[in-house]
Short mmCIF file of C-alpha atoms and ligand atoms in Angstrom, two decimals:
data_model
loop_
_atom_site.label_atom_id
_atom_site.label_comp_id
_atom_site.label_asym_id
_atom_site.label_seq_id
_atom_site.Cartn_x
_atom_site.Cartn_y
_atom_site.Cartn_z
CA MET I 1 -11.96 -0.59 -1.48
CA LYS I 2 -9.22 -2.30 0.49
CA PHE I 3 -7.05 -0.65 3.17
CA PHE I 4 -3.36 -1.51 3.57
CA ILE I 5 -0.98 -0.07 6.15
CA ASP I 6 2.36 1.30 4.97
CA THR I 7 4.77 0.32 7.73
CA ALA I 8 7.08 -2.41 8.98
CA ASN I 9 6.32 -1.61 12.63
CA LEU I 10 4.62 -4.53 14.40
CA ASP I 11 2.86 -2.38 17.01
CA GLU I 12 1.34 -0.17 14.31
CA ILE I 13 0.27 -3.24 12.31
CA LYS I 14 -1.33 -4.90 15.37
CA SER I 15 -3.12 -1.69 16.32
CA ALA I 16 -4.45 -1.14 12.77
CA ALA I 17 -5.49 -4.80 12.52
CA ALA I 18 -7.46 -4.40 15.76
CA MET I 19 -9.54 -1.67 14.08
CA GLY I 20 -11.03 -4.43 11.91
CA VAL I 21 -10.53 -2.74 8.55
CA LEU I 22 -7.02 -3.81 7.60
CA ASP I 23 -6.60 -5.88 4.42
CA GLY I 24 -2.84 -5.88 3.86
CA VAL I 25 0.58 -4.36 4.51
CA THR I 26 3.16 -2.60 2.35
CA THR I 27 6.79 -2.33 3.41
CA ASN I 28 9.88 -0.94 1.72
CA PRO I 29 13.61 -0.76 2.57
CA SER I 30 13.26 2.66 4.22
CA LEU I 31 10.44 1.47 6.47
CA ALA I 32 12.34 -1.74 7.29
CA ALA I 33 15.51 0.23 8.18
CA ARG I 34 13.60 2.09 10.90
CA GLU I 35 12.87 -1.19 12.73
CA LYS I 36 16.55 -2.20 13.13
CA ARG I 37 15.71 -5.90 12.79
CA PRO I 38 16.40 -8.48 10.06
CA TYR I 39 13.87 -7.77 7.29
CA ARG I 40 12.87 -11.37 6.60
CA GLU I 41 12.31 -12.14 10.29
CA LEU I 42 10.08 -9.08 10.47
CA LEU I 43 8.16 -10.07 7.34
CA LYS I 44 7.43 -13.52 8.78
CA GLU I 45 5.91 -11.94 11.89
CA ILE I 46 3.90 -9.45 9.82
CA CYS I 47 2.49 -12.30 7.72
CA GLU I 48 1.39 -14.09 10.89
CA ILE I 49 -0.56 -10.98 12.02
CA VAL I 50 -2.18 -10.06 8.70
CA PRO I 51 -3.54 -12.81 6.44
CA GLY I 52 -3.87 -10.46 3.43
CA PRO I 53 -1.13 -9.44 0.99
CA VAL I 54 2.16 -8.29 2.57
CA SER I 55 4.49 -6.49 0.16
CA ALA I 56 8.18 -7.30 0.58
CA GLU I 57 10.65 -5.37 -1.56
CA VAL I 58 13.71 -6.78 -3.31
CA PHE I 59 17.00 -4.95 -2.79
CA ALA I 60 18.57 -6.21 -6.05
CA THR I 61 18.29 -4.14 -9.23
CA ASP I 62 19.17 -6.75 -11.88
CA HIS I 63 16.76 -9.33 -13.29
CA ASP I 64 18.51 -12.45 -11.97
CA GLY I 65 19.17 -10.93 -8.56
CA MET I 66 15.54 -9.81 -8.26
CA LEU I 67 14.33 -13.27 -9.25
CA LYS I 68 16.52 -14.99 -6.67
CA GLU I 69 15.45 -12.60 -3.91
CA ALA I 70 11.80 -12.80 -4.97
CA GLU I 71 11.81 -16.58 -4.68
CA GLU I 72 13.37 -16.36 -1.20
CA LEU I 73 10.87 -13.71 -0.08
CA ALA I 74 7.91 -15.64 -1.51
CA ALA I 75 9.02 -18.69 0.50
CA ILE I 76 8.55 -16.77 3.78
CA ALA I 77 4.75 -17.03 3.65
CA ASP I 78 1.91 -17.63 1.20
CA ASN I 79 0.69 -14.03 1.49
CA ILE I 80 3.98 -12.38 0.48
CA VAL I 81 3.76 -10.15 -2.59
CA VAL I 82 7.15 -9.24 -4.03
CA LYS I 83 7.69 -5.54 -4.60
CA ILE I 84 9.74 -4.82 -7.70
CA PRO I 85 11.04 -1.38 -8.72
CA THR I 86 9.63 -0.13 -12.03
CA ILE I 87 12.83 -0.10 -14.07
CA LEU I 88 13.67 -2.10 -17.20
CA GLU I 89 15.19 -4.99 -15.24
CA GLY I 90 12.19 -4.88 -12.94
CA LEU I 91 9.78 -5.15 -15.85
CA LYS I 92 11.55 -8.29 -17.03
CA ALA I 93 11.49 -9.67 -13.49
CA ILE I 94 7.75 -9.01 -13.16
CA ARG I 95 7.14 -11.04 -16.32
CA SER I 96 9.41 -13.90 -15.19
CA LEU I 97 7.77 -13.98 -11.74
CA ALA I 98 4.26 -13.91 -13.23
CA ASP I 99 5.26 -16.92 -15.34
CA LYS I 100 6.38 -18.69 -12.14
CA GLY I 101 3.12 -17.80 -10.35
CA ILE I 102 4.77 -15.33 -7.94
CA SER I 103 2.65 -12.28 -7.22
CA THR I 104 4.31 -8.87 -7.69
CA ASN I 105 3.69 -5.24 -6.77
CA ALA I 106 5.30 -2.76 -9.18
CA THR I 107 6.63 0.04 -6.98
CA LEU I 108 7.90 3.58 -7.60
CA VAL I 109 5.39 4.21 -10.40
CA PHE I 110 5.13 7.84 -11.46
CA SER I 111 3.61 7.74 -14.96
CA PRO I 112 0.68 6.14 -16.83
CA ALA I 113 3.15 4.56 -19.30
CA GLN I 114 4.95 2.76 -16.46
CA ALA I 115 1.58 1.54 -15.13
CA LEU I 116 0.56 0.24 -18.56
CA LEU I 117 3.85 -1.63 -18.97
CA VAL I 118 3.75 -3.38 -15.60
CA ALA I 119 0.13 -4.44 -16.19
CA ARG I 120 1.17 -5.93 -19.55
CA ALA I 121 4.02 -7.73 -17.77
CA GLY I 122 1.58 -9.33 -15.32
CA ALA I 123 2.01 -7.36 -12.07
CA ALA I 124 -0.71 -8.19 -9.54
CA PHE I 125 -0.54 -4.66 -8.08
CA VAL I 126 0.68 -1.27 -9.32
CA SER I 127 1.82 1.30 -6.77
CA PRO I 128 1.63 4.91 -8.02
CA PHE I 129 3.25 7.24 -5.44
CA VAL I 130 0.80 10.15 -5.14
CA GLY I 131 2.40 12.03 -2.24
CA ARG I 132 5.84 12.16 -3.84
CA LEU I 133 4.26 13.68 -6.99
CA ASP I 134 2.38 16.23 -4.89
CA ASP I 135 5.70 17.02 -3.18
CA ILE I 136 7.14 18.24 -6.49
CA SER I 137 4.06 20.32 -7.40
CA SER I 138 2.66 17.61 -9.68
CA ASP I 139 -0.82 16.08 -9.28
CA GLY I 140 -0.64 12.61 -7.73
CA MET I 141 -4.36 11.95 -7.91
CA ASP I 142 -4.44 12.88 -11.59
CA LEU I 143 -2.07 9.95 -12.18
CA ILE I 144 -4.50 7.62 -10.38
CA GLY I 145 -7.35 8.76 -12.65
CA ARG I 146 -5.27 8.14 -15.78
CA ILE I 147 -4.17 4.68 -14.69
CA LEU I 148 -7.73 3.67 -13.79
CA THR I 149 -8.96 4.83 -17.21
CA ILE I 150 -6.25 2.87 -19.03
CA TYR I 151 -6.81 -0.29 -16.97
CA ARG I 152 -10.57 -0.11 -17.49
CA ASN I 153 -10.15 0.44 -21.25
CA TYR I 154 -8.32 -2.85 -21.56
CA ASP I 155 -9.73 -4.85 -18.63
CA PHE I 156 -6.35 -5.28 -16.94
CA GLU I 157 -6.56 -7.33 -13.76
CA THR I 158 -3.67 -5.47 -12.06
CA GLU I 159 -5.02 -3.78 -8.93
CA VAL I 160 -4.37 -0.06 -8.47
CA LEU I 161 -2.76 0.40 -5.05
CA VAL I 162 -2.55 4.10 -4.21
CA ALA I 163 0.79 4.56 -2.43
CA SER I 164 2.66 7.39 -0.71
CA SER I 165 -0.60 8.71 0.72
CA ARG I 166 -0.20 11.60 3.12
CA HIS I 167 -3.66 12.53 4.42
CA PRO I 168 -7.31 11.38 4.59
CA MET I 169 -8.28 13.24 1.39
CA HIS I 170 -6.02 10.92 -0.58
CA LEU I 171 -8.27 8.10 0.63
CA VAL I 172 -11.51 9.96 -0.12
CA GLU I 173 -10.40 10.91 -3.65
CA SER I 174 -9.08 7.40 -4.32
CA ALA I 175 -12.40 5.89 -3.21
CA MET I 176 -14.39 8.31 -5.39
CA MET I 177 -12.26 7.36 -8.39
CA GLY I 178 -12.70 3.65 -7.68
CA ALA I 179 -9.08 2.74 -6.90
CA ASP I 180 -8.81 -0.85 -5.67
CA ILE I 181 -6.58 -0.26 -2.63
CA ILE I 182 -4.87 2.51 -0.69
CA THR I 183 -1.88 2.02 1.58
CA MET I 184 -1.64 4.54 4.40
CA PRO I 185 0.84 5.32 7.16
CA TYR I 186 -0.49 4.56 10.66
CA ASP I 187 -1.04 8.25 11.50
CA VAL I 188 -3.28 8.69 8.43
CA ILE I 189 -5.34 5.61 9.37
CA THR I 190 -5.92 6.96 12.86
CA LYS I 191 -7.03 10.34 11.47
CA LEU I 192 -9.82 8.79 9.35
CA ILE I 193 -12.25 8.26 12.23
CA LYS I 194 -11.80 11.71 13.73
CA HIS I 195 -14.16 14.66 13.32
CA PRO I 196 -14.38 17.61 15.76
CA LEU I 197 -18.17 17.77 15.44
CA THR I 198 -18.38 14.11 16.49
CA ASP I 199 -16.37 14.92 19.65
CA ILE I 200 -18.43 18.05 20.40
CA GLY I 201 -21.68 16.17 19.74
CA LEU I 202 -20.69 13.25 21.96
CA ALA I 203 -19.62 15.57 24.80
CA LYS I 204 -23.06 17.24 24.67
CA PHE I 205 -24.90 13.89 24.57
CA LEU I 206 -22.89 12.63 27.56
CA ALA I 207 -23.58 15.86 29.49
CA ASP I 208 -27.31 15.58 28.71
CA ALA I 209 -27.29 11.87 29.60
CA GLU I 210 -26.42 12.92 33.16
CA LYS I 211 -29.71 14.89 33.27
CA VAL I 212 -31.88 11.94 32.19
CA PRO I 213 -33.76 10.59 35.23
CA LYS I 214 -32.47 7.13 36.22
CA GLY I 215 -34.84 4.24 36.64
C1 LIG D 301 4.36 2.11 -0.98
O1 LIG D 301 4.26 0.92 -1.09
C2 LIG D 301 5.49 2.81 -0.33
O2 LIG D 301 5.99 2.00 0.70
C3 LIG D 301 5.10 4.09 0.31
O3 LIG D 301 3.72 4.36 0.15
C4 LIG D 301 6.00 5.24 0.05
O4 LIG D 301 5.52 6.34 0.75
P1 LIG D 301 6.39 7.65 1.03
O5 LIG D 301 6.42 8.47 -0.22
O6 LIG D 301 5.64 8.35 2.13
O7 LIG D 301 7.76 7.19 1.45
#
């Protein structure tokens, strides 16, 4: 299973990359707005830090506008994946971009039907937003299970990228289901390694190490 970080913050990306388990980056307009820097300049720097897929979202909502922006974004670096909103115009854009050999990530996916459509259109990645479903008392992980079943039934190559994750259990459940990728905010990534019994155990070992005769 691959790990992506969901941020446009260079310090967070560098720190996660230094952990040695980072495969890619997802960004979106909201994350980019927090950085108060030109988006494309930021994307170029991100692509220099992380060699894996870096999702860059279009701001346009019409087919032609999305295509134009997608081509500009894809020209920033070889590892750019263009994030396209899962609306009718987006579906058409995903197909057109697949025909041009530009890799896409279908974003804002909330239903199995949307996931099936974007796979048919040739999206390289599908991003179901689990946390936002949980936020409205729906079951985000249930959506992941349904999409995985559908994709396996028909051998779709589109990778399931679990998005809008909020806590380590989203990662554990995604891994148990066999999702291809999860994108996590920096604070979730840093929580993964932590366990109170590890800290208590290490403190005891270090205390006992002091009692071991030197020599
Ligand atoms: C995914 O690619 C999105 O950028 C992201 O996961 C959205 O997460 P949020 O629901 O926490 O904003």
